[in-house]
Structures are given as structure tokens and as C-alpha cells.
PDB file of C-alpha atoms in Angstrom:
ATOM      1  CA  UNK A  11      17.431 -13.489  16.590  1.00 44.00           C
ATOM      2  CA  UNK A  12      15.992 -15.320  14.153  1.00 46.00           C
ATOM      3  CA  UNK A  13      13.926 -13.012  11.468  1.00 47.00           C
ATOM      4  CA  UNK A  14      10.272 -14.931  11.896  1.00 49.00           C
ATOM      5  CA  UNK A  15      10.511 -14.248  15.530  1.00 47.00           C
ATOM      6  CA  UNK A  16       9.101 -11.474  16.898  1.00 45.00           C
ATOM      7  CA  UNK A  17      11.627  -9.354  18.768  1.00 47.00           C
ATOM      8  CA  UNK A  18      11.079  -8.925  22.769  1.00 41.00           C
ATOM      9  CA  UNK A  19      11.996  -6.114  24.865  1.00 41.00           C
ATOM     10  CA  UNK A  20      14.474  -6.482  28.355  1.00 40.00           C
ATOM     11  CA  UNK A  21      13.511  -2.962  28.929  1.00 38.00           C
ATOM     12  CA  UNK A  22       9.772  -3.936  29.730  1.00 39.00           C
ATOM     13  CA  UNK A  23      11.707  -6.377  32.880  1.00 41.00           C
ATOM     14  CA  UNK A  24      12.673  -3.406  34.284  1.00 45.00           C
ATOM     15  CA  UNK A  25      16.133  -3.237  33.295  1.00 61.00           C
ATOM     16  CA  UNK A  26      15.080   0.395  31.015  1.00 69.00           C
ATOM     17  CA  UNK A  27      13.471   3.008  32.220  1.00 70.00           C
ATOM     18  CA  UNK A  28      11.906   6.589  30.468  1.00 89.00           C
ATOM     19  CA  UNK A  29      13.369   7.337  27.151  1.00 92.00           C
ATOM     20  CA  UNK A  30      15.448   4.368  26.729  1.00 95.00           C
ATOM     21  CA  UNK A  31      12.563   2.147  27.610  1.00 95.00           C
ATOM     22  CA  UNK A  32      10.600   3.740  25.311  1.00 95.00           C
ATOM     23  CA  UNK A  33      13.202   3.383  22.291  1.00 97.00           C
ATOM     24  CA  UNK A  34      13.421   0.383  23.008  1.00 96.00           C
ATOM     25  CA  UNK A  35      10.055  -1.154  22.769  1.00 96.00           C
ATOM     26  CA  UNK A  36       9.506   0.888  19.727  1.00 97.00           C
ATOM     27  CA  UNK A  37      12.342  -0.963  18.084  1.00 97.00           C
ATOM     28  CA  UNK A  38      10.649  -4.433  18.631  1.00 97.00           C
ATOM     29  CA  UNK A  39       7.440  -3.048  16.988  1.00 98.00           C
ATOM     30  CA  UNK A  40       9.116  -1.656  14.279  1.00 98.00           C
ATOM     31  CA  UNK A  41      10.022  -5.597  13.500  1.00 98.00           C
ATOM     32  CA  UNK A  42       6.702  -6.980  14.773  1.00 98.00           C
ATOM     33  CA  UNK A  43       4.615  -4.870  12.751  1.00 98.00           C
ATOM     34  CA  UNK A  44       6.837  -5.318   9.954  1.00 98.00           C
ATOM     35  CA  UNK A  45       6.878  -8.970   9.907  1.00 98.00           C
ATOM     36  CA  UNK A  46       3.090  -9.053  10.328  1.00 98.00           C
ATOM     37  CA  UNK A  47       3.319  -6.669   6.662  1.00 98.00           C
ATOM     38  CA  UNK A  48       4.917  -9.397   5.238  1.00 98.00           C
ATOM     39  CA  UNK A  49       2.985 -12.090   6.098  1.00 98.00           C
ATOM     40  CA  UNK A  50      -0.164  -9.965   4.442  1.00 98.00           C
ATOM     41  CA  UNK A  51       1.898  -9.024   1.666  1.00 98.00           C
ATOM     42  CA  UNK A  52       2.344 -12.870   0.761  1.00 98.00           C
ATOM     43  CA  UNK A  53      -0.943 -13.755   1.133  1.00 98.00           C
ATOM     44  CA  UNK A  54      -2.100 -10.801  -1.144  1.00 98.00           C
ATOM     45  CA  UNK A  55       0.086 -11.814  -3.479  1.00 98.00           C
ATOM     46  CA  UNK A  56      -1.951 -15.347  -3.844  1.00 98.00           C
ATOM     47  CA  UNK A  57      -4.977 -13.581  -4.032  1.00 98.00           C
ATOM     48  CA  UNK A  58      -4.166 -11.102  -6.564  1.00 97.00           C
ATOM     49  CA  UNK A  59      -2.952 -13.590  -8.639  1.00 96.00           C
ATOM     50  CA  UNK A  60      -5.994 -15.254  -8.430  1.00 95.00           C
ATOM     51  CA  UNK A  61      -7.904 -12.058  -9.329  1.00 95.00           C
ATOM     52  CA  UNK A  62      -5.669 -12.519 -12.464  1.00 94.00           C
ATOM     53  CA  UNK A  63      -6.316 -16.377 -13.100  1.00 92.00           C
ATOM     54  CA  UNK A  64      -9.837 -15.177 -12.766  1.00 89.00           C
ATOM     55  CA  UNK A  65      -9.728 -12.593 -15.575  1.00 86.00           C
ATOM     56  CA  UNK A  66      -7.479 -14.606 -17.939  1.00 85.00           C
ATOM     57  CA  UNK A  67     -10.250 -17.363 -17.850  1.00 81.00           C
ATOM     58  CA  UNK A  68     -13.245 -15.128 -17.585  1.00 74.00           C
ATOM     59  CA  UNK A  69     -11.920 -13.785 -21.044  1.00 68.00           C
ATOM     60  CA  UNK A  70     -11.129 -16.763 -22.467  1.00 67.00           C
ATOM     61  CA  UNK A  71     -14.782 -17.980 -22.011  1.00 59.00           C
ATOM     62  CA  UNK A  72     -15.841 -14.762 -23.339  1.00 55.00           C
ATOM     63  CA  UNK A  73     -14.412 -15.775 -26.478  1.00 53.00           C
ATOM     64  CA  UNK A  74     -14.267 -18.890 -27.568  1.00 50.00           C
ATOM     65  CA  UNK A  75     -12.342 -20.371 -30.426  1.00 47.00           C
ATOM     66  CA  UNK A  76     -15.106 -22.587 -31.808  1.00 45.00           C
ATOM     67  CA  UNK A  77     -19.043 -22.832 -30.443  1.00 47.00           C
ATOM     68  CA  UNK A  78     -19.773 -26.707 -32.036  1.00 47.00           C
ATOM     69  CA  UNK A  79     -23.946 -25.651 -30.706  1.00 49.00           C
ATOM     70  CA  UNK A  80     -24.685 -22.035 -30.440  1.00 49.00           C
ATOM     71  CA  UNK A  81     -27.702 -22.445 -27.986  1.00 50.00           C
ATOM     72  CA  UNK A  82     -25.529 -25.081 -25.722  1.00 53.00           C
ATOM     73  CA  UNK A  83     -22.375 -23.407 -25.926  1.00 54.00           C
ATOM     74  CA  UNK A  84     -23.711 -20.101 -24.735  1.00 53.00           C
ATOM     75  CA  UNK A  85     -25.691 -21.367 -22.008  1.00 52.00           C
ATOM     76  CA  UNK A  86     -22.771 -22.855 -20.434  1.00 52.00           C
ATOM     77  CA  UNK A  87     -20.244 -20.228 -21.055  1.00 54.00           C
ATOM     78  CA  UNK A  88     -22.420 -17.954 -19.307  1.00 58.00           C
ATOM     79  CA  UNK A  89     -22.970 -20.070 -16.365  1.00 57.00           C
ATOM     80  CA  UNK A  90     -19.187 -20.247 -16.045  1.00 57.00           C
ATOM     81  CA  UNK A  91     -18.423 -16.620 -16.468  1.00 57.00           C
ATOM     82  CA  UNK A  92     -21.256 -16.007 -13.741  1.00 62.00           C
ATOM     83  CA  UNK A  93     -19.201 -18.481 -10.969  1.00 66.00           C
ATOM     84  CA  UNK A  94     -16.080 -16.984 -12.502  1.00 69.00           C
ATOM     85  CA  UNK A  95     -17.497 -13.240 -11.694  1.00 82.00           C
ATOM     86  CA  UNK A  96     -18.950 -14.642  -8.393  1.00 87.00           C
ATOM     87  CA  UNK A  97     -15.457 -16.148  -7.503  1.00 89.00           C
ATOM     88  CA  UNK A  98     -13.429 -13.280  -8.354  1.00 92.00           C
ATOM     89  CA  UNK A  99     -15.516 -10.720  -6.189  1.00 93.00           C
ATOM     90  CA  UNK A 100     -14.639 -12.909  -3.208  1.00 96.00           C
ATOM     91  CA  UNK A 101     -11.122 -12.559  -3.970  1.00 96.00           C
ATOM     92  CA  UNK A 102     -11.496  -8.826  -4.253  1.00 96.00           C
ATOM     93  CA  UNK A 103     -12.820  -8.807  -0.866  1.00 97.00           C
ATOM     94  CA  UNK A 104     -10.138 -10.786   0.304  1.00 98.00           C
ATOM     95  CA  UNK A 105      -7.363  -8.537  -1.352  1.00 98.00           C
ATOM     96  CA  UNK A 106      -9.531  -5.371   0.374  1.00 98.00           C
ATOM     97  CA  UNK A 107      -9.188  -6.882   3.515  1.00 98.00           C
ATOM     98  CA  UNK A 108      -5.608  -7.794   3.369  1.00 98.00           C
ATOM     99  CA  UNK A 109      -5.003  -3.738   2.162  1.00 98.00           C
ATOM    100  CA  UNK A 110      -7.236  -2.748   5.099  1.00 98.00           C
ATOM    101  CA  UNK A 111      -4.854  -4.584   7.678  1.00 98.00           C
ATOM    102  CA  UNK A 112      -2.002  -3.222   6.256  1.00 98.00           C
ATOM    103  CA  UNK A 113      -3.716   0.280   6.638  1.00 98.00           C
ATOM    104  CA  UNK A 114      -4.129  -0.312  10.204  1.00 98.00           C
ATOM    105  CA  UNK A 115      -0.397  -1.698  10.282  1.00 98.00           C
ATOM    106  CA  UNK A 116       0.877   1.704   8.920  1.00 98.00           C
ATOM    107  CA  UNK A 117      -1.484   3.601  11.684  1.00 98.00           C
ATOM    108  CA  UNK A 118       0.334   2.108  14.179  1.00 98.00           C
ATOM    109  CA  UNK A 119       3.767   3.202  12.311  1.00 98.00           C
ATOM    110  CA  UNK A 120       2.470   6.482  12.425  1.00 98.00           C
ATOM    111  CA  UNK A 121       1.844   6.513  16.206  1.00 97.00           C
ATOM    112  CA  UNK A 122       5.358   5.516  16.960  1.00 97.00           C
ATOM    113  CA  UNK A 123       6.886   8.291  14.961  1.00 98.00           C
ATOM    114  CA  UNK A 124       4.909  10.463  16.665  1.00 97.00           C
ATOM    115  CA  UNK A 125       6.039   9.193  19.794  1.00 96.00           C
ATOM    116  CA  UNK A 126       9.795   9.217  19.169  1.00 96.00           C
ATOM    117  CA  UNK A 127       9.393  12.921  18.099  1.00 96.00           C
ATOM    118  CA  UNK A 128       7.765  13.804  21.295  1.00 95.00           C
ATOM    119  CA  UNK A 129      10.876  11.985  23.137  1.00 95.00           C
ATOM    120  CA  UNK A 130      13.299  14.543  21.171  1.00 93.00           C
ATOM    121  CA  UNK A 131      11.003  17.330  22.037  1.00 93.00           C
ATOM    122  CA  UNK A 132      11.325  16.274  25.725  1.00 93.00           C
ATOM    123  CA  UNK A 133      15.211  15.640  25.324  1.00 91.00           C
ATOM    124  CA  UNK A 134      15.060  19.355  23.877  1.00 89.00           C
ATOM    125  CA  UNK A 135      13.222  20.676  26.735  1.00 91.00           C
ATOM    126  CA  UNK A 136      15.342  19.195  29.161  1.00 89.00           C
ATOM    127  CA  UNK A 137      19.155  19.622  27.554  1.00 90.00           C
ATOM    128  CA  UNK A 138      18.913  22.235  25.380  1.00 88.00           C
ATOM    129  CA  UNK A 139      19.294  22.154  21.159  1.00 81.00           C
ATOM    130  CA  UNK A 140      22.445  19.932  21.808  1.00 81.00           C
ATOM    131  CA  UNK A 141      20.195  17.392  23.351  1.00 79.00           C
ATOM    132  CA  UNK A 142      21.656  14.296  25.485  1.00 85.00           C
ATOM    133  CA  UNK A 143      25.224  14.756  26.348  1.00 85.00           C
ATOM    134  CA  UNK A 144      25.659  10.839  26.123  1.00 89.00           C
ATOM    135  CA  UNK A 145      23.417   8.197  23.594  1.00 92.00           C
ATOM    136  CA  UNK A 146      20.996   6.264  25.333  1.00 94.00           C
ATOM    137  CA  UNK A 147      22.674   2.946  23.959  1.00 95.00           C
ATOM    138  CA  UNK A 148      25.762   2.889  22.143  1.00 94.00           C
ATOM    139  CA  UNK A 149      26.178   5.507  19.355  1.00 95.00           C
ATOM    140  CA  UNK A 150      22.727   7.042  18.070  1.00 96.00           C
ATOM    141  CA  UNK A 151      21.568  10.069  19.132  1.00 94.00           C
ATOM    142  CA  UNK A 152      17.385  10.460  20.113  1.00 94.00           C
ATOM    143  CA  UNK A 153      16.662  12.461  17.111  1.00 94.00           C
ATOM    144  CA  UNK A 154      18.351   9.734  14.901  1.00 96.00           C
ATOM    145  CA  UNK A 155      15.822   7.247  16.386  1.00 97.00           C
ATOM    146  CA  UNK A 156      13.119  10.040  15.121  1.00 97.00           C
ATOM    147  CA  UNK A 157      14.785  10.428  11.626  1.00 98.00           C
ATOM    148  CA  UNK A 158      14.889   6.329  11.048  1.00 98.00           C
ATOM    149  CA  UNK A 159      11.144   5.651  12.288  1.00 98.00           C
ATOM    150  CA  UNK A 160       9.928   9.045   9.956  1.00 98.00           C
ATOM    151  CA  UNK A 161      12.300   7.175   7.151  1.00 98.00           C
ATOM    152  CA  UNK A 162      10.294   3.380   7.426  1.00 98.00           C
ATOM    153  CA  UNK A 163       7.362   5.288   7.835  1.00 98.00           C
ATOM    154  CA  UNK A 164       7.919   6.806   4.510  1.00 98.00           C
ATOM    155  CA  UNK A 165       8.678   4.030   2.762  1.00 98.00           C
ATOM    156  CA  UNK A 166       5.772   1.686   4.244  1.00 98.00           C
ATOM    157  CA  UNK A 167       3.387   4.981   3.408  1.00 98.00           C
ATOM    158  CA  UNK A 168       4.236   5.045  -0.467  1.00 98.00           C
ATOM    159  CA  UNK A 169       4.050   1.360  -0.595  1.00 98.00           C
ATOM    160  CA  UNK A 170       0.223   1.111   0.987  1.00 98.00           C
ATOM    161  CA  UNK A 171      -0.489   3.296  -1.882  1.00 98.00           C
ATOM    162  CA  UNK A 172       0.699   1.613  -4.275  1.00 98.00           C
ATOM    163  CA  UNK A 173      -0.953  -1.345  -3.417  1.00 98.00           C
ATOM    164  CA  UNK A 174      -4.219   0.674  -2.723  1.00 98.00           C
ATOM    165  CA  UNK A 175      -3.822   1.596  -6.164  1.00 97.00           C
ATOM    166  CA  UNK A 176      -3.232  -2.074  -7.428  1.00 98.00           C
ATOM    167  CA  UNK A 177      -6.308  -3.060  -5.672  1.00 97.00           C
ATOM    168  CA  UNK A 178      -8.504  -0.625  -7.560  1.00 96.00           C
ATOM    169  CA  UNK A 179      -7.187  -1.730 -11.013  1.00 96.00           C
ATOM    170  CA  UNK A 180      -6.435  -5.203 -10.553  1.00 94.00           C
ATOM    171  CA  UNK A 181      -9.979  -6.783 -11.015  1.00 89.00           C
ATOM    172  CA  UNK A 182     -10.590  -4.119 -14.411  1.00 90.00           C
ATOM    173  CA  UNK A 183      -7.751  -4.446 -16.372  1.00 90.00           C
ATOM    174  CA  UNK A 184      -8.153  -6.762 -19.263  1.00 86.00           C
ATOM    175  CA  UNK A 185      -4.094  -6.570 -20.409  1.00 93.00           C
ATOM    176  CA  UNK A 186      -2.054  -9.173 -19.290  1.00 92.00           C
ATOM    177  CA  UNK A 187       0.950  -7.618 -19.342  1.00 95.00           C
ATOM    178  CA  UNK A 188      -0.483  -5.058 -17.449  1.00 96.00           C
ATOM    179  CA  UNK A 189      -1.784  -7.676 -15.034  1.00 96.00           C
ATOM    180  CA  UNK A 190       2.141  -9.209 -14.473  1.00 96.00           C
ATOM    181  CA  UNK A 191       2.969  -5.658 -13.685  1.00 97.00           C
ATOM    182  CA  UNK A 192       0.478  -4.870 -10.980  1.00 97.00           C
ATOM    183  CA  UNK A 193       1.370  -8.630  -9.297  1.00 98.00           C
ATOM    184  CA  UNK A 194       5.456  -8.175  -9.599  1.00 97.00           C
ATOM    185  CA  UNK A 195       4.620  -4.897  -8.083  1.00 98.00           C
ATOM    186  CA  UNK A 196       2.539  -6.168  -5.093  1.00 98.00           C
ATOM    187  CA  UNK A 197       5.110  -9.057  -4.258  1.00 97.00           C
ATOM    188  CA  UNK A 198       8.647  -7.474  -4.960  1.00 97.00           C
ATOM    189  CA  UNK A 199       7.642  -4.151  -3.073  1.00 98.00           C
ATOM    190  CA  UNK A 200       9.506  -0.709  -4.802  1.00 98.00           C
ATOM    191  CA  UNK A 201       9.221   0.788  -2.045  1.00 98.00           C
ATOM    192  CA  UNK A 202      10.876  -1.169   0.410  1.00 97.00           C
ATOM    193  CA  UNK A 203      14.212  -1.171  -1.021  1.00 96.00           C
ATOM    194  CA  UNK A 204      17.076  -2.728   0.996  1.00 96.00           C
ATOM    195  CA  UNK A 205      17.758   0.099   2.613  1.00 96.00           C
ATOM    196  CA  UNK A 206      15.017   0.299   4.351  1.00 96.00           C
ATOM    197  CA  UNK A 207      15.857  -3.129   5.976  1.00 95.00           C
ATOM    198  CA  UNK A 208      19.216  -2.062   6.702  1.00 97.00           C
ATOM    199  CA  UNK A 209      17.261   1.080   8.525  1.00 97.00           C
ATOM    200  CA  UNK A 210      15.485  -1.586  10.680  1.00 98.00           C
ATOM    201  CA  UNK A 211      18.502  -3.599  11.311  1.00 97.00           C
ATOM    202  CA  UNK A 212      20.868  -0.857  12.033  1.00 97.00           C
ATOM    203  CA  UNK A 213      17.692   0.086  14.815  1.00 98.00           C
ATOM    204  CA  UNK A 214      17.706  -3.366  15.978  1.00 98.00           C
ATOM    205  CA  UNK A 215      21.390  -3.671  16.682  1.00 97.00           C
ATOM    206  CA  UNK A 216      21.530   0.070  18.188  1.00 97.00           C
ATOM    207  CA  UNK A 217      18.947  -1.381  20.572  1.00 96.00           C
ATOM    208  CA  UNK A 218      20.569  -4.565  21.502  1.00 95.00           C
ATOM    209  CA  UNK A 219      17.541  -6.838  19.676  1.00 94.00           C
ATOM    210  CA  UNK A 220      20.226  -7.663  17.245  1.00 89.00           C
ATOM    211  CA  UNK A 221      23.804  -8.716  17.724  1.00 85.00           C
ATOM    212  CA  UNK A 222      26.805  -8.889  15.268  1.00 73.00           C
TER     213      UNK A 222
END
């Protein structure tokens, strides 16, 4: 499948039903919500570097090398930093909005953990603490379905806040360095280290969305 598709679910033809079903179609949000996290996270990374254009320059015409005419010089120095200032609190409200959709992105996460715990808690209620005498697809058991959606959920949790916290700082810090930091950080994603993609694959193949 290839990655910028979104994944579809045979069990919602009919050919699941209950639990499995259920697994299932979680597995193909996992991916669709996670692509959809990318896509933001590229576009906030334009923005925020942007923001960052915007500062460098706004400084920069803060403090010029040489003013030839005082009175002249000023007057249009301010009139740029004003459209500079102007400029860059769009952007901010741009970067807010792409962190509020990622926000609602990691709501949804949250639901679907939720939901695969209550499956185990059924399984549990139904078989006993050994649970399912045979996996639902090839070799998982429920409760490792549980443990790899509370895992991405995790991961996708500490990133949000990081770039929460990158939003707040962004538009006020007047290091550059600092500034490279904050947009490395928002693009290359910490938190998301590869194995948390091998978590989704390794749910994607369990599920039959991905094949070797």
C-alpha cells in the first residue's frame, strides 16, 4: 500500500465482525490520522520558518548599519517593521491553527485507545485473565493491540507538546541559534522516533493493511 494512501478497511464489507472488526478499522486510522499529522507538520514547518525570516529581518531593520538621513531613514524603517509585525502575527495564527488540528488529531488518538482497552476488558469478561484462546489475526494478542495504540499515543502526546511549546516561544526569541533549534525540532520530530513507525507498521501488517 503505498504510504500517501490512506489505508481502507475489508472488515467494514462485512468480511469482520465484533472485535476483529473493530481492530481492524482502528488500524487504518492509526495511518489516516497519522498521515494527516504529517501533512500539518510540513506545513508548520513553512510557517515557522517564516515566523523566523520574520524576526531575522524585523531585527535587522531595527538596527541598521548606516542611517544616510535620520528623519527618512526612520520613517521608513518603521513602516517596514510595522508590515513585518503585521505579517508575522498572521503567521502565528497560522502556526496556532496548524497546532490546534493536530490537538484535535491526538483527541481522536485518545478515543481509540480507549476503545481498544474496552475490547480487552470485554475479552477479559468473556475468557477469563488468559483472554482469547486464539489471536484475532495472525499472532498478536488483544491486549497487544491496547499496549501499541497506548505506545503511539504516547509518543504523538509528548510531541504536541513540544510543538505547543515551540509555538509559544517561536515568535519571542530574538537568538538565532535558538530559532534553528525550535524549527529542526518542529520538522525532524524527537518524539516520533523510528520505532514508533515500526509500531504502526508492525499494526498494519498484523491487520492485513500491509503485506511483506
Amino acid at each position: 500500500m503505498d504510504e500517501n494512501q490512506e489505508a481502507t478497511t475489508p472488515g467494514r464489507k462485512g468480511n469482520l465482525t465484533g472485535s476483529a472488526r473493530k481492530l481492524k478499522d482502528n488500524a487504518a486510522d492509526w495511518h489516516n490520522l497519522i498521515l494527516k499529522w504529517d501533512r500539518l507538520n510540513d506545513e508548520g514547518s513553512t510557517i515557522a520558518t517564516k515566523i523566523v525570516n520574520y524576526r531575522i529581518s524585523e531585527k535587522s531593520v531595527k538596527e541598521p548599519d548606516v542611517i544616510e538621513e535620520a528623519g527618512s531613514s526612520v520613517a521608513a524603517s518603521e513602516r517596514r517593521v510595522s508590515q513585518s509585525s503585521q505579517e508575522l502575527q498572521e503567521e502565528c495564527v497560522n502556526l496556532q491553527n496548524i497546532v490546534d488540528k493536530m490537538t484535535h488529531i491526538l483527541s481522536k488518538m485518545e478515543k481509540m485507545v480507549s476503545a481498544d482497552k474496552g475490547i480487552c476488558e470485554l475479552e477479559m469478561f468473556q475468557y477469563g485473565a488468559k483472554g482469547r484462546p486464539a489471536p484475532l489475526f495472525q499472532t498478536w494478542s488483544t491486549q497487544q493491540f491496547a499496549e501499541v495504540s497506548s505506545r503511539l499515543y504516547e509518543a504523538y502526546k509528548q510531541e504536541l507538546a513540544l510543538k505547543q511549546t515551540i509555538l509559544q516561544e517561536l515568535a519571542h526569541t530574538t537568538n538565532t541559534d535558538l530559532s534553528m533549534v525550535y524549527l529542526s525540532s518542529w520538522l525532524y520530530q524527537p518524539y516520533i522516533e523510528d520505532s514508533t513507525k515500526l509500531l504502526l507498521e508492525s499494526l498494519l501488517m498484523e491487520t492485513g493493511h500491509r503485506t511483506l
